[in-house]
Amino acid sequence: MKKIALLGSTGSVGKNTLEVVAQQPDEFQIVALAAGSNIRLLQEQIKLYRPELVSVGSKELADELRHSLGASYKPEIVHGEEGLLQVASHPSANFVMTAVVGSRGVSPTLAAIEAGKSIGLANKETLVSAGHIVMETAKKHGVEIIPVDSEHSAIFQCLHGGRREDVAKIILTASGGSFRDLTREQLADVTVTDALNHPNWSMGAKITIDSATMMNKGFEVLEAHWLFDLSFDQIECVLHRESIIHSMVEYKDRAVIAQLGTPDMKVPIQYALSYPRRLGLQTEPLDLIKAGTLHFARMDFARFPMLKLAYECGRLGGTMPTVLNAANEVAVARFLQGEVTFLQIEQIVESVCESHDVVKQPTLEAIFAADAWARQAAAR
Ligand code: MG
């Protein structure tokens, strides 16, 4: 039985995780939940999944939640940063699904690894921000990090087709996001509503904006670099508008192994939970005849400068990816609040990265300091 602590239960991956758990009651059990401020949904989740431990964003929300639950069933309720860490290291859990958004996932992920939990990683910002520390800690504790990001789950599955030392490169596919058919000029006056309308995937707001700027793919390049120990020259991106091929691995002999399927996050989520087994899942089977034609196009760095920047920051290493991520988090939040335009997201992120003095081989403290500095710089 997988006993799961779920960080970020009211987000998109969190909700999908709970649906997968509901489909497999003999395989998976929820023992702890952490959410931010969506108390109404969290209440429903608590009633359905009856966790032992629950964490919410603040003390006020924790009090509200305590009052709202009936007298017959009372989980332990904690809150804030400390609460998130408690859920991540909850003694009853043997698997932690990290589905919070942003670099705030770094500390709970490290806490879960140090507590020896298997990790389902749905929080790519954790690896972007502190990849070397997270991977080193996982190695030290003998903990397996299983990717949930659809592209990385695909690569993880394709890697079973050969020996790691025989891999030539990997190819990450990108749908192109909500603005894939617009020119740079047309991007000048796009709205938040336009940006949130992703053609293939239903996801949270932050990642949908990151897909539109292509920063998401840039982060995925960094995520793949750390997860699979590949150089940046071994990681390629290709536009594939149908999102049917979720990614590919090319071996030395030029054999390419791909993983395909209907775009549904429940597939990679369940695979992370059931690995190395495969379980039945209620989802749309892939209909290749209906799909008809699959399209591929070169990634244009001039059209998608955030992807180029991500490669540059990744190659520079140290605190540079930390700063890239933190600046982006703030810039995207400002766009969602209507404070800056879509193209200003790029301008903010570029200018913060340009003014950063990179720290090589940073400690965790140096990473948190760079993160905080970049947030301040991006807010100005
Ligand atoms: Mg992805």
Short mmCIF file of C-alpha atoms and ligand atoms in Angstrom, two decimals:
data_model
loop_
_atom_site.label_atom_id
_atom_site.label_comp_id
_atom_site.label_asym_id
_atom_site.label_seq_id
_atom_site.Cartn_x
_atom_site.Cartn_y
_atom_site.Cartn_z
CA MET A 1 0.00 0.00 0.00
CA LYS A 2 1.36 3.44 -0.97
CA LYS A 3 0.67 5.82 1.89
CA ILE A 4 0.74 9.24 0.35
CA ALA A 5 1.43 12.72 1.71
CA LEU A 6 0.22 15.19 -0.90
CA LEU A 7 1.67 18.69 -0.98
CA GLY A 8 -0.56 21.05 -2.96
CA SER A 9 -3.81 19.08 -2.84
CA THR A 10 -6.10 21.82 -4.21
CA GLY A 11 -3.97 22.57 -7.28
CA SER A 12 -4.31 20.91 -10.66
CA VAL A 13 -1.85 18.04 -10.06
CA GLY A 14 -3.17 17.66 -6.50
CA LYS A 15 -6.76 17.21 -7.68
CA ASN A 16 -5.67 14.74 -10.36
CA THR A 17 -3.64 12.81 -7.79
CA LEU A 18 -6.72 12.45 -5.60
CA GLU A 19 -8.73 11.20 -8.59
CA VAL A 20 -6.09 8.55 -9.24
CA VAL A 21 -6.15 7.55 -5.56
CA ALA A 22 -9.95 7.29 -5.68
CA GLN A 23 -9.69 4.90 -8.64
CA GLN A 24 -7.28 2.59 -6.76
CA PRO A 25 -8.46 2.32 -3.15
CA ASP A 26 -6.61 -0.99 -2.66
CA GLU A 27 -3.30 0.48 -3.84
CA PHE A 28 -3.16 4.04 -2.59
CA GLN A 29 -4.14 5.81 0.60
CA ILE A 30 -3.91 9.50 1.50
CA VAL A 31 -2.39 10.02 4.96
CA ALA A 32 -1.58 13.73 4.85
CA LEU A 33 -2.67 16.76 2.81
CA ALA A 34 -1.21 20.24 2.47
CA ALA A 35 -2.98 23.11 0.75
CA GLY A 36 -2.81 26.91 0.72
CA SER A 37 -6.02 28.90 1.09
CA ASN A 38 -8.71 26.99 -0.84
CA ILE A 39 -10.44 25.84 2.36
CA ARG A 40 -13.74 24.96 0.72
CA LEU A 41 -12.16 22.37 -1.60
CA LEU A 42 -9.82 21.17 1.13
CA GLN A 43 -12.82 20.45 3.40
CA GLU A 44 -14.34 18.21 0.73
CA GLN A 45 -11.02 16.45 0.23
CA ILE A 46 -10.64 15.86 3.97
CA LYS A 47 -14.13 14.34 4.20
CA LEU A 48 -13.47 12.03 1.24
CA TYR A 49 -9.90 10.94 1.97
CA ARG A 50 -9.77 11.24 5.78
CA PRO A 51 -6.06 12.09 6.20
CA GLU A 52 -4.38 11.94 9.61
CA LEU A 53 -2.61 15.26 9.14
CA VAL A 54 -3.61 18.43 7.27
CA SER A 55 -1.70 21.66 6.71
CA VAL A 56 -3.05 25.00 5.49
CA GLY A 57 -1.48 28.36 4.69
CA SER A 58 -2.11 30.29 7.91
CA LYS A 59 -3.20 29.98 11.56
CA GLU A 60 -6.53 31.69 10.76
CA LEU A 61 -7.27 29.14 8.06
CA ALA A 62 -6.28 26.29 10.40
CA ASP A 63 -8.72 27.60 13.05
CA GLU A 64 -11.47 27.96 10.44
CA LEU A 65 -10.88 24.42 9.26
CA ARG A 66 -10.92 23.01 12.82
CA HIS A 67 -14.33 24.63 13.48
CA SER A 68 -15.81 23.42 10.22
CA LEU A 69 -15.02 19.72 10.68
CA GLY A 70 -17.49 17.59 12.65
CA ALA A 71 -16.76 16.25 16.12
CA SER A 72 -16.53 12.61 15.01
CA TYR A 73 -13.39 12.95 12.90
CA LYS A 74 -10.57 15.28 13.78
CA PRO A 75 -7.33 15.13 11.84
CA GLU A 76 -4.33 16.96 13.23
CA ILE A 77 -4.32 20.43 11.66
CA VAL A 78 -1.11 22.43 11.28
CA HIS A 79 -0.24 25.50 9.24
CA GLY A 80 2.35 27.59 7.43
CA GLU A 81 5.86 26.71 6.36
CA GLU A 82 6.30 24.46 9.41
CA GLY A 83 3.04 22.65 8.63
CA LEU A 84 4.16 21.97 5.08
CA LEU A 85 7.38 20.42 6.43
CA GLN A 86 5.37 18.26 8.85
CA VAL A 87 3.21 16.91 6.02
CA ALA A 88 6.33 16.27 3.91
CA SER A 89 7.92 14.19 6.67
CA HIS A 90 4.75 12.64 8.18
CA PRO A 91 5.79 9.29 9.73
CA SER A 92 2.82 7.34 8.26
CA ALA A 93 3.68 8.33 4.68
CA ASN A 94 6.02 6.33 2.48
CA PHE A 95 5.46 8.45 -0.64
CA VAL A 96 5.37 12.23 -0.98
CA MET A 97 3.79 13.89 -3.99
CA THR A 98 5.23 17.41 -4.27
CA ALA A 99 2.73 19.44 -6.23
CA VAL A 100 3.12 22.90 -4.73
CA VAL A 101 3.99 25.71 -7.15
CA GLY A 102 7.30 27.51 -7.11
CA SER A 103 10.59 27.36 -5.25
CA ARG A 104 8.72 27.16 -1.93
CA GLY A 105 8.73 23.44 -2.77
CA VAL A 106 12.48 23.20 -2.10
CA SER A 107 12.38 22.88 1.73
CA PRO A 108 9.49 20.36 1.95
CA THR A 109 11.03 18.26 -0.83
CA LEU A 110 14.33 18.15 1.04
CA ALA A 111 12.48 17.31 4.28
CA ALA A 112 10.71 14.41 2.56
CA ILE A 113 13.98 13.12 1.10
CA GLU A 114 15.73 13.36 4.45
CA ALA A 115 12.84 11.39 6.00
CA GLY A 116 13.47 8.66 3.39
CA LYS A 117 10.19 9.03 1.48
CA SER A 118 9.89 8.15 -2.19
CA ILE A 119 9.23 11.34 -4.13
CA GLY A 120 6.75 11.98 -6.93
CA LEU A 121 8.11 15.27 -8.25
CA ALA A 122 5.50 17.54 -9.79
CA ASN A 123 7.22 20.73 -8.64
CA LYS A 124 9.84 21.43 -11.30
CA GLU A 125 10.83 24.76 -9.74
CA THR A 126 12.45 22.78 -6.92
CA LEU A 127 14.97 21.25 -9.34
CA VAL A 128 15.40 24.49 -11.28
CA SER A 129 16.15 26.40 -8.11
CA ALA A 130 18.22 23.89 -6.12
CA GLY A 131 18.86 20.95 -8.46
CA HIS A 132 22.34 19.98 -7.30
CA ILE A 133 21.37 20.02 -3.62
CA VAL A 134 18.14 18.06 -4.14
CA MET A 135 19.84 15.39 -6.28
CA GLU A 136 22.82 15.08 -3.91
CA THR A 137 20.49 14.72 -0.91
CA ALA A 138 18.40 12.10 -2.69
CA LYS A 139 21.53 10.13 -3.57
CA LYS A 140 22.80 10.34 -0.01
CA HIS A 141 19.51 9.02 1.40
CA GLY A 142 18.99 6.41 -1.32
CA VAL A 143 15.69 8.05 -2.30
CA GLU A 144 14.22 7.71 -5.76
CA ILE A 145 12.76 10.82 -7.38
CA ILE A 146 10.10 9.83 -9.87
CA PRO A 147 9.09 12.56 -12.31
CA VAL A 148 5.44 13.52 -12.70
CA ASP A 149 5.94 16.21 -15.34
CA SER A 150 4.53 14.55 -18.47
CA GLU A 151 7.72 15.03 -20.55
CA HIS A 152 9.97 13.70 -17.81
CA SER A 153 7.68 10.80 -17.08
CA ALA A 154 7.93 10.02 -20.80
CA ILE A 155 11.74 10.16 -20.73
CA PHE A 156 11.79 8.06 -17.55
CA GLN A 157 9.67 5.43 -19.32
CA CYS A 158 11.73 5.57 -22.55
CA LEU A 159 14.94 5.10 -20.55
CA HIS A 160 13.74 1.60 -19.75
CA GLY A 161 14.39 0.82 -23.43
CA GLY A 162 18.17 0.82 -23.11
CA ARG A 163 21.24 1.42 -20.95
CA ARG A 164 21.82 4.90 -19.59
CA GLU A 165 25.35 5.03 -21.03
CA ASP A 166 23.93 4.37 -24.51
CA VAL A 167 21.71 7.47 -24.53
CA ALA A 168 22.74 10.00 -27.19
CA LYS A 169 20.19 12.69 -26.36
CA ILE A 170 16.64 13.32 -25.30
CA ILE A 171 13.99 15.27 -27.17
CA LEU A 172 11.43 17.19 -25.11
CA THR A 173 8.25 18.02 -26.97
CA ALA A 174 6.47 21.35 -26.52
CA SER A 175 2.90 22.13 -27.52
CA GLY A 176 3.82 25.78 -27.92
CA GLY A 177 1.33 27.11 -25.37
CA SER A 178 -1.59 29.47 -25.84
CA PHE A 179 0.23 31.89 -28.19
CA ARG A 180 2.06 29.46 -30.45
CA ASP A 181 0.47 30.87 -33.60
CA LEU A 182 1.10 34.53 -32.75
CA THR A 183 4.09 36.61 -33.89
CA ARG A 184 6.22 38.60 -31.42
CA GLU A 185 4.38 41.75 -32.56
CA GLN A 186 1.00 40.18 -31.82
CA LEU A 187 2.12 39.31 -28.28
CA ALA A 188 2.22 43.00 -27.32
CA ASP A 189 -1.43 43.24 -26.32
CA VAL A 190 -2.49 39.76 -25.28
CA THR A 191 -4.56 39.49 -22.09
CA VAL A 192 -4.41 37.25 -19.02
CA THR A 193 -7.55 35.43 -20.22
CA ASP A 194 -5.95 34.74 -23.62
CA ALA A 195 -2.82 33.44 -21.90
CA LEU A 196 -4.73 31.09 -19.61
CA ASN A 197 -6.38 29.35 -22.54
CA HIS A 198 -3.98 26.43 -23.20
CA PRO A 199 -4.80 24.43 -26.35
CA ASN A 200 -4.00 20.90 -25.04
CA TRP A 201 -3.45 20.71 -21.30
CA SER A 202 -5.64 21.79 -18.42
CA MET A 203 -3.24 23.10 -15.76
CA GLY A 204 -2.84 25.72 -13.05
CA ALA A 205 -2.45 29.43 -13.87
CA LYS A 206 1.29 29.77 -13.24
CA ILE A 207 2.35 26.86 -15.44
CA THR A 208 -0.08 27.89 -18.18
CA ILE A 209 1.59 31.33 -18.37
CA ASP A 210 5.02 29.64 -18.27
CA SER A 211 3.92 27.52 -21.23
CA ALA A 212 2.89 30.63 -23.15
CA THR A 213 6.30 32.30 -22.57
CA MET A 214 8.05 28.93 -23.15
CA MET A 215 9.74 29.38 -19.77
CA ASN A 216 8.05 26.14 -18.82
CA LYS A 217 10.04 24.28 -21.48
CA GLY A 218 13.18 26.07 -20.33
CA PHE A 219 12.53 24.87 -16.78
CA GLU A 220 11.92 21.38 -18.13
CA VAL A 221 15.35 21.46 -19.80
CA LEU A 222 16.88 22.23 -16.39
CA GLU A 223 14.68 19.63 -14.72
CA ALA A 224 15.83 16.98 -17.23
CA HIS A 225 19.47 18.01 -16.77
CA TRP A 226 19.24 17.20 -13.05
CA LEU A 227 16.88 14.24 -13.13
CA PHE A 228 18.68 12.31 -15.84
CA ASP A 229 22.23 13.66 -15.41
CA LEU A 230 22.48 14.92 -18.99
CA SER A 231 24.52 17.79 -20.42
CA PHE A 232 22.60 20.68 -21.97
CA ASP A 233 23.89 19.61 -25.40
CA GLN A 234 22.05 16.32 -24.92
CA ILE A 235 18.69 18.01 -24.34
CA GLU A 236 16.75 19.14 -27.38
CA CYS A 237 13.29 20.69 -27.64
CA VAL A 238 10.90 20.38 -30.57
CA LEU A 239 7.50 21.94 -31.15
CA HIS A 240 4.80 19.31 -31.40
CA ARG A 241 1.38 20.91 -31.38
CA GLU A 242 -0.73 17.80 -30.76
CA SER A 243 0.94 16.80 -27.44
CA ILE A 244 0.58 13.13 -28.40
CA ILE A 245 4.29 12.27 -28.19
CA HIS A 246 5.19 13.30 -24.64
CA SER A 247 8.96 13.11 -25.26
CA MET A 248 11.66 10.83 -26.73
CA VAL A 249 15.05 9.29 -26.09
CA GLU A 250 17.56 8.82 -28.89
CA TYR A 251 20.16 6.10 -28.34
CA LYS A 252 23.66 5.86 -29.87
CA ASP A 253 22.43 3.63 -32.69
CA ARG A 254 19.90 6.37 -33.67
CA ALA A 255 16.98 4.32 -32.46
CA VAL A 256 14.45 6.74 -30.99
CA ILE A 257 12.03 5.56 -28.34
CA ALA A 258 8.96 7.71 -27.73
CA GLN A 259 6.13 7.60 -25.22
CA LEU A 260 2.70 8.50 -26.58
CA GLY A 261 -0.77 8.98 -25.19
CA THR A 262 -3.76 11.28 -24.90
CA PRO A 263 -2.74 14.35 -22.88
CA ASP A 264 -4.01 13.53 -19.37
CA MET A 265 -1.92 14.24 -16.26
CA LYS A 266 -3.48 11.27 -14.49
CA VAL A 267 -1.27 8.96 -16.59
CA PRO A 268 2.12 10.28 -15.39
CA ILE A 269 0.71 10.80 -11.88
CA GLN A 270 -0.43 7.20 -11.59
CA TYR A 271 2.80 5.89 -13.11
CA ALA A 272 4.81 7.77 -10.46
CA LEU A 273 2.61 6.18 -7.79
CA SER A 274 2.56 2.65 -9.20
CA TYR A 275 6.11 2.47 -10.63
CA PRO A 276 7.46 -0.02 -11.65
CA ARG A 277 4.02 -1.54 -12.07
CA ARG A 278 1.29 -0.33 -14.39
CA LEU A 279 -2.33 -0.24 -13.26
CA GLY A 280 -5.58 0.20 -15.16
CA LEU A 281 -6.72 3.81 -15.47
CA GLN A 282 -9.96 5.41 -16.55
CA THR A 283 -8.78 7.81 -19.25
CA GLU A 284 -9.19 8.32 -23.01
CA PRO A 285 -7.20 5.72 -24.98
CA LEU A 286 -5.00 7.14 -27.73
CA ASP A 287 -6.76 7.11 -31.10
CA LEU A 288 -4.02 7.54 -33.73
CA ILE A 289 -6.50 7.45 -36.60
CA LYS A 290 -8.42 10.33 -35.04
CA ALA A 291 -5.16 12.20 -34.37
CA GLY A 292 -4.36 11.70 -38.08
CA THR A 293 -1.19 13.74 -38.51
CA LEU A 294 1.49 14.68 -36.00
CA HIS A 295 3.35 17.95 -36.60
CA PHE A 296 6.87 18.95 -35.59
CA ALA A 297 8.71 22.25 -35.93
CA ARG A 298 12.02 23.73 -34.87
CA MET A 299 12.11 25.73 -31.64
CA ASP A 300 12.82 29.32 -32.59
CA PHE A 301 14.97 31.01 -29.92
CA ALA A 302 14.12 34.46 -31.36
CA ARG A 303 10.41 33.75 -31.02
CA PHE A 304 10.84 32.15 -27.58
CA PRO A 305 13.71 34.05 -25.86
CA MET A 306 12.86 32.54 -22.45
CA LEU A 307 13.88 29.10 -23.70
CA LYS A 308 17.22 30.50 -24.87
CA LEU A 309 17.69 32.25 -21.52
CA ALA A 310 16.97 29.03 -19.63
CA TYR A 311 19.72 27.19 -21.55
CA GLU A 312 22.12 30.08 -20.86
CA CYS A 313 21.29 30.16 -17.15
CA GLY A 314 21.55 26.37 -16.98
CA ARG A 315 25.02 26.41 -18.57
CA LEU A 316 26.17 29.18 -16.20
CA GLY A 317 24.86 27.13 -13.29
CA GLY A 318 25.33 28.10 -9.63
CA THR A 319 22.64 30.50 -8.43
CA MET A 320 21.72 31.62 -11.96
CA PRO A 321 18.83 29.15 -12.44
CA THR A 322 17.61 30.02 -8.91
CA VAL A 323 17.42 33.67 -9.93
CA LEU A 324 15.80 32.82 -13.27
CA ASN A 325 13.07 30.92 -11.44
CA ALA A 326 12.43 33.44 -8.65
CA ALA A 327 12.33 36.41 -11.04
CA ASN A 328 9.92 34.50 -13.24
CA GLU A 329 7.63 33.63 -10.31
CA VAL A 330 7.30 37.30 -9.41
CA ALA A 331 6.95 38.48 -13.02
CA VAL A 332 4.20 35.93 -13.74
CA ALA A 333 2.35 36.86 -10.53
CA ARG A 334 2.54 40.53 -11.57
CA PHE A 335 1.16 39.68 -15.01
CA LEU A 336 -1.70 37.66 -13.49
CA GLN A 337 -2.52 40.66 -11.27
CA GLY A 338 -2.66 42.91 -14.32
CA GLU A 339 0.38 44.91 -13.19
CA VAL A 340 2.61 44.22 -16.19
CA THR A 341 2.07 43.14 -19.81
CA PHE A 342 2.83 39.70 -21.19
CA LEU A 343 6.07 40.83 -22.88
CA GLN A 344 7.19 42.59 -19.69
CA ILE A 345 7.44 39.15 -18.05
CA GLU A 346 10.42 38.47 -20.32
CA GLN A 347 11.90 41.93 -19.80
CA ILE A 348 11.75 41.60 -16.01
CA VAL A 349 13.27 38.12 -15.98
CA GLU A 350 16.04 39.07 -18.42
CA SER A 351 17.02 42.21 -16.56
CA VAL A 352 17.10 40.49 -13.15
CA CYS A 353 19.28 37.68 -14.56
CA GLU A 354 21.61 40.23 -16.19
CA SER A 355 22.21 42.04 -12.92
CA HIS A 356 22.89 38.90 -10.85
CA ASP A 357 26.40 38.03 -9.69
CA VAL A 358 26.37 34.26 -9.89
CA VAL A 359 27.53 32.20 -6.91
CA LYS A 360 29.17 28.95 -8.02
CA GLN A 361 28.46 25.74 -6.05
CA PRO A 362 25.99 27.53 -3.76
CA THR A 363 24.96 26.21 -0.36
CA LEU A 364 21.25 26.00 0.44
CA GLU A 365 21.57 29.32 2.29
CA ALA A 366 23.12 30.95 -0.79
CA ILE A 367 20.26 29.60 -2.88
CA PHE A 368 17.63 31.03 -0.53
CA ALA A 369 19.50 34.36 -0.48
CA ALA A 370 19.64 34.49 -4.30
CA ASP A 371 15.95 33.57 -4.47
CA ALA A 372 15.01 36.39 -2.08
CA TRP A 373 17.24 38.89 -3.89
CA ALA A 374 15.70 38.01 -7.28
CA ARG A 375 12.17 38.35 -5.89
CA GLN A 376 12.92 41.85 -4.65
CA ALA A 377 14.59 42.83 -7.89
CA ALA A 378 11.68 41.50 -9.97
CA ALA A 379 9.11 43.31 -7.85
CA ARG A 380 10.66 46.72 -8.62
MG MG B 1 5.52 19.39 -18.71
#
